[in-house]
């Protein structure tokens, strides 16, 4: 299994060199995954005799590989939705976009100034706070 993972990582690294071609990256990654699935399929069906427990595990893995292959094929068959043209933008849409952009800038500047690196901001004291995310049980060891 390690060989297939390294093989997939090499393909993923090649696609990350040019991040502007996202559609091409998905196709290359899915082709790499398909190649890995073929290798895993060959490994699963050409194994020496194994104990019954290991054979059941291998059959379960083979069914998971089939599910992954179906997901890849359906991903390749999806169609791209065309983007709306820039002529359709009206003044009200542009106003909403600038308003939301300014709201996000305001929120980010407040987070950056008062509670950068914390989970929450205390509104009255304007200080950061990081409560335990999983409750008190995560603190007990």
PDB file of C-alpha atoms in Angstrom:
ATOM      1  CA  UNK A   1       0.000   0.000   0.000  1.00  0.00           C
ATOM      2  CA  UNK A   2       2.912   2.375   0.637  1.00  0.00           C
ATOM      3  CA  UNK A   3       4.005   2.137  -3.003  1.00  0.00           C
ATOM      4  CA  UNK A   4       0.576   3.252  -4.228  1.00  0.00           C
ATOM      5  CA  UNK A   5       0.507   6.174  -1.773  1.00  0.00           C
ATOM      6  CA  UNK A   6       3.940   7.406  -2.903  1.00  0.00           C
ATOM      7  CA  UNK A   7       2.846   7.007  -6.528  1.00  0.00           C
ATOM      8  CA  UNK A   8      -0.242   9.138  -5.851  1.00  0.00           C
ATOM      9  CA  UNK A   9       1.790  11.760  -3.966  1.00  0.00           C
ATOM     10  CA  UNK A  10       4.180  12.174  -6.913  1.00  0.00           C
ATOM     11  CA  UNK A  11       1.260  12.838  -9.269  1.00  0.00           C
ATOM     12  CA  UNK A  12      -0.298  15.287  -6.818  1.00  0.00           C
ATOM     13  CA  UNK A  13       2.994  17.180  -6.480  1.00  0.00           C
ATOM     14  CA  UNK A  14       3.278  17.459 -10.261  1.00  0.00           C
ATOM     15  CA  UNK A  15      -0.215  18.945 -10.512  1.00  0.00           C
ATOM     16  CA  UNK A  16       0.439  21.491  -7.765  1.00  0.00           C
ATOM     17  CA  UNK A  17       3.248  23.089  -9.757  1.00  0.00           C
ATOM     18  CA  UNK A  18       0.730  24.954 -11.917  1.00  0.00           C
ATOM     19  CA  UNK A  19      -2.220  25.873  -9.655  1.00  0.00           C
ATOM     20  CA  UNK A  20      -4.067  27.841 -12.347  1.00  0.00           C
ATOM     21  CA  UNK A  21      -5.099  24.713 -14.260  1.00  0.00           C
ATOM     22  CA  UNK A  22      -7.475  23.331 -11.627  1.00  0.00           C
ATOM     23  CA  UNK A  23      -9.576  21.326 -14.108  1.00  0.00           C
ATOM     24  CA  UNK A  24      -6.466  19.687 -15.496  1.00  0.00           C
ATOM     25  CA  UNK A  25      -5.284  18.935 -11.956  1.00  0.00           C
ATOM     26  CA  UNK A  26      -8.492  17.069 -11.170  1.00  0.00           C
ATOM     27  CA  UNK A  27      -8.191  14.977 -14.315  1.00  0.00           C
ATOM     28  CA  UNK A  28      -4.522  14.175 -13.657  1.00  0.00           C
ATOM     29  CA  UNK A  29      -5.210  13.338  -9.996  1.00  0.00           C
ATOM     30  CA  UNK A  30      -8.162  11.126 -10.936  1.00  0.00           C
ATOM     31  CA  UNK A  31      -5.991   9.351 -13.530  1.00  0.00           C
ATOM     32  CA  UNK A  32      -3.331   8.817 -10.873  1.00  0.00           C
ATOM     33  CA  UNK A  33      -5.954   7.459  -8.482  1.00  0.00           C
ATOM     34  CA  UNK A  34      -7.238   5.145 -11.202  1.00  0.00           C
ATOM     35  CA  UNK A  35      -3.705   3.881 -11.808  1.00  0.00           C
ATOM     36  CA  UNK A  36      -3.290   3.293  -8.067  1.00  0.00           C
ATOM     37  CA  UNK A  37      -6.607   1.464  -7.932  1.00  0.00           C
ATOM     38  CA  UNK A  38      -5.469  -0.810 -10.751  1.00  0.00           C
ATOM     39  CA  UNK A  39      -2.268  -1.568  -8.845  1.00  0.00           C
ATOM     40  CA  UNK A  40      -4.212  -2.295  -5.651  1.00  0.00           C
ATOM     41  CA  UNK A  41      -6.641  -4.489  -7.616  1.00  0.00           C
ATOM     42  CA  UNK A  42      -3.749  -6.508  -9.037  1.00  0.00           C
ATOM     43  CA  UNK A  43      -2.197  -6.832  -5.578  1.00  0.00           C
ATOM     44  CA  UNK A  44      -5.489  -7.985  -4.037  1.00  0.00           C
ATOM     45  CA  UNK A  45      -6.234 -10.622  -6.661  1.00  0.00           C
ATOM     46  CA  UNK A  46      -2.726 -12.078  -6.935  1.00  0.00           C
ATOM     47  CA  UNK A  47      -2.049 -12.659  -3.248  1.00  0.00           C
ATOM     48  CA  UNK A  48      -0.838 -15.974  -1.844  1.00  0.00           C
ATOM     49  CA  UNK A  49      -3.218 -18.008   0.311  1.00  0.00           C
ATOM     50  CA  UNK A  50      -4.116 -16.073   3.440  1.00  0.00           C
ATOM     51  CA  UNK A  51      -5.960 -17.012   6.633  1.00  0.00           C
ATOM     52  CA  UNK A  52      -9.752 -16.619   6.461  1.00  0.00           C
ATOM     53  CA  UNK A  53      -9.779 -13.432   8.545  1.00  0.00           C
ATOM     54  CA  UNK A  54      -7.292 -11.688   6.223  1.00  0.00           C
ATOM     55  CA  UNK A  55      -9.222 -12.827   3.140  1.00  0.00           C
ATOM     56  CA  UNK A  56     -12.403 -11.219   4.484  1.00  0.00           C
ATOM     57  CA  UNK A  57     -10.502  -7.992   5.101  1.00  0.00           C
ATOM     58  CA  UNK A  58      -9.106  -8.062   1.555  1.00  0.00           C
ATOM     59  CA  UNK A  59     -12.595  -8.636   0.096  1.00  0.00           C
ATOM     60  CA  UNK A  60     -13.887  -5.652   2.088  1.00  0.00           C
ATOM     61  CA  UNK A  61     -11.025  -3.501   0.760  1.00  0.00           C
ATOM     62  CA  UNK A  62     -11.787  -4.645  -2.781  1.00  0.00           C
ATOM     63  CA  UNK A  63     -15.407  -3.487  -2.398  1.00  0.00           C
ATOM     64  CA  UNK A  64     -14.183  -0.105  -1.132  1.00  0.00           C
ATOM     65  CA  UNK A  65     -11.920   0.194  -4.173  1.00  0.00           C
ATOM     66  CA  UNK A  66     -14.926  -0.453  -6.416  1.00  0.00           C
ATOM     67  CA  UNK A  67     -16.857   2.321  -4.657  1.00  0.00           C
ATOM     68  CA  UNK A  68     -13.920   4.726  -5.083  1.00  0.00           C
ATOM     69  CA  UNK A  69     -13.662   3.837  -8.781  1.00  0.00           C
ATOM     70  CA  UNK A  70     -17.374   4.587  -9.279  1.00  0.00           C
ATOM     71  CA  UNK A  71     -16.928   7.953  -7.555  1.00  0.00           C
ATOM     72  CA  UNK A  72     -14.032   8.840  -9.862  1.00  0.00           C
ATOM     73  CA  UNK A  73     -15.973   7.881 -12.981  1.00  0.00           C
ATOM     74  CA  UNK A  74     -19.016   9.907 -11.921  1.00  0.00           C
ATOM     75  CA  UNK A  75     -16.736  12.868 -11.146  1.00  0.00           C
ATOM     76  CA  UNK A  76     -15.304  12.726 -14.667  1.00  0.00           C
ATOM     77  CA  UNK A  77     -18.782  12.610 -16.211  1.00  0.00           C
ATOM     78  CA  UNK A  78     -19.986  15.795 -14.498  1.00  0.00           C
ATOM     79  CA  UNK A  79     -20.444  18.860 -16.677  1.00  0.00           C
ATOM     80  CA  UNK A  80     -19.166  22.344 -16.005  1.00  0.00           C
ATOM     81  CA  UNK A  81     -21.786  24.997 -15.273  1.00  0.00           C
ATOM     82  CA  UNK A  82     -21.113  28.102 -17.366  1.00  0.00           C
ATOM     83  CA  UNK A  83     -20.282  31.258 -15.433  1.00  0.00           C
ATOM     84  CA  UNK A  84     -22.607  34.243 -15.856  1.00  0.00           C
ATOM     85  CA  UNK A  85     -21.334  36.994 -18.096  1.00  0.00           C
ATOM     86  CA  UNK A  86     -20.167  40.268 -16.610  1.00  0.00           C
ATOM     87  CA  UNK A  87     -22.895  42.113 -18.525  1.00  0.00           C
ATOM     88  CA  UNK A  88     -25.505  40.716 -16.103  1.00  0.00           C
ATOM     89  CA  UNK A  89     -24.072  42.599 -13.117  1.00  0.00           C
ATOM     90  CA  UNK A  90     -26.210  45.517 -12.059  1.00  0.00           C
ATOM     91  CA  UNK A  91     -25.497  48.414  -9.749  1.00  0.00           C
ATOM     92  CA  UNK A  92     -27.333  46.721  -6.868  1.00  0.00           C
ATOM     93  CA  UNK A  93     -25.195  43.568  -7.172  1.00  0.00           C
ATOM     94  CA  UNK A  94     -22.002  45.607  -7.279  1.00  0.00           C
ATOM     95  CA  UNK A  95     -23.186  47.583  -4.225  1.00  0.00           C
ATOM     96  CA  UNK A  96     -23.870  44.338  -2.324  1.00  0.00           C
ATOM     97  CA  UNK A  97     -20.459  42.957  -3.265  1.00  0.00           C
ATOM     98  CA  UNK A  98     -18.617  46.048  -2.049  1.00  0.00           C
ATOM     99  CA  UNK A  99     -20.713  46.166   1.131  1.00  0.00           C
ATOM    100  CA  UNK A 100     -19.947  42.518   1.952  1.00  0.00           C
ATOM    101  CA  UNK A 101     -16.261  43.033   1.104  1.00  0.00           C
ATOM    102  CA  UNK A 102     -16.099  45.992   3.516  1.00  0.00           C
ATOM    103  CA  UNK A 103     -17.881  43.986   6.235  1.00  0.00           C
ATOM    104  CA  UNK A 104     -15.347  41.153   5.873  1.00  0.00           C
ATOM    105  CA  UNK A 105     -12.437  43.606   6.030  1.00  0.00           C
ATOM    106  CA  UNK A 106     -13.910  45.142   9.203  1.00  0.00           C
ATOM    107  CA  UNK A 107     -14.416  41.714  10.823  1.00  0.00           C
ATOM    108  CA  UNK A 108     -10.912  40.570   9.897  1.00  0.00           C
ATOM    109  CA  UNK A 109      -9.267  43.732  11.202  1.00  0.00           C
ATOM    110  CA  UNK A 110     -11.100  43.325  14.545  1.00  0.00           C
ATOM    111  CA  UNK A 111     -10.058  39.689  14.794  1.00  0.00           C
ATOM    112  CA  UNK A 112      -6.494  40.552  13.868  1.00  0.00           C
ATOM    113  CA  UNK A 113      -6.288  43.417  16.371  1.00  0.00           C
ATOM    114  CA  UNK A 114      -7.961  41.827  19.416  1.00  0.00           C
ATOM    115  CA  UNK A 115      -7.982  38.030  19.268  1.00  0.00           C
ATOM    116  CA  UNK A 116      -5.548  36.795  16.633  1.00  0.00           C
ATOM    117  CA  UNK A 117      -4.692  33.162  17.392  1.00  0.00           C
ATOM    118  CA  UNK A 118      -7.581  32.646  19.833  1.00  0.00           C
ATOM    119  CA  UNK A 119     -10.834  30.773  19.310  1.00  0.00           C
ATOM    120  CA  UNK A 120     -13.209  33.459  20.591  1.00  0.00           C
ATOM    121  CA  UNK A 121     -13.329  37.172  21.293  1.00  0.00           C
ATOM    122  CA  UNK A 122     -14.742  38.454  24.576  1.00  0.00           C
ATOM    123  CA  UNK A 123     -16.788  41.470  23.444  1.00  0.00           C
ATOM    124  CA  UNK A 124     -16.641  43.534  26.653  1.00  0.00           C
ATOM    125  CA  UNK A 125     -12.977  43.082  27.551  1.00  0.00           C
ATOM    126  CA  UNK A 126     -11.924  42.759  23.884  1.00  0.00           C
ATOM    127  CA  UNK A 127      -9.502  39.977  24.686  1.00  0.00           C
ATOM    128  CA  UNK A 128      -9.020  36.563  23.152  1.00  0.00           C
ATOM    129  CA  UNK A 129     -10.272  33.377  24.746  1.00  0.00           C
ATOM    130  CA  UNK A 130      -9.546  29.727  23.916  1.00  0.00           C
ATOM    131  CA  UNK A 131     -12.016  27.450  25.709  1.00  0.00           C
ATOM    132  CA  UNK A 132     -11.511  23.687  25.528  1.00  0.00           C
ATOM    133  CA  UNK A 133     -13.161  22.635  22.287  1.00  0.00           C
ATOM    134  CA  UNK A 134     -14.121  19.121  23.414  1.00  0.00           C
ATOM    135  CA  UNK A 135     -15.221  20.050  26.922  1.00  0.00           C
ATOM    136  CA  UNK A 136     -13.531  19.273  30.196  1.00  0.00           C
ATOM    137  CA  UNK A 137     -13.031  15.609  29.312  1.00  0.00           C
ATOM    138  CA  UNK A 138     -10.270  16.594  26.893  1.00  0.00           C
ATOM    139  CA  UNK A 139      -8.294  18.175  29.758  1.00  0.00           C
ATOM    140  CA  UNK A 140      -8.312  15.055  31.937  1.00  0.00           C
ATOM    141  CA  UNK A 141      -5.570  12.619  31.067  1.00  0.00           C
TER     142      UNK A 141
END
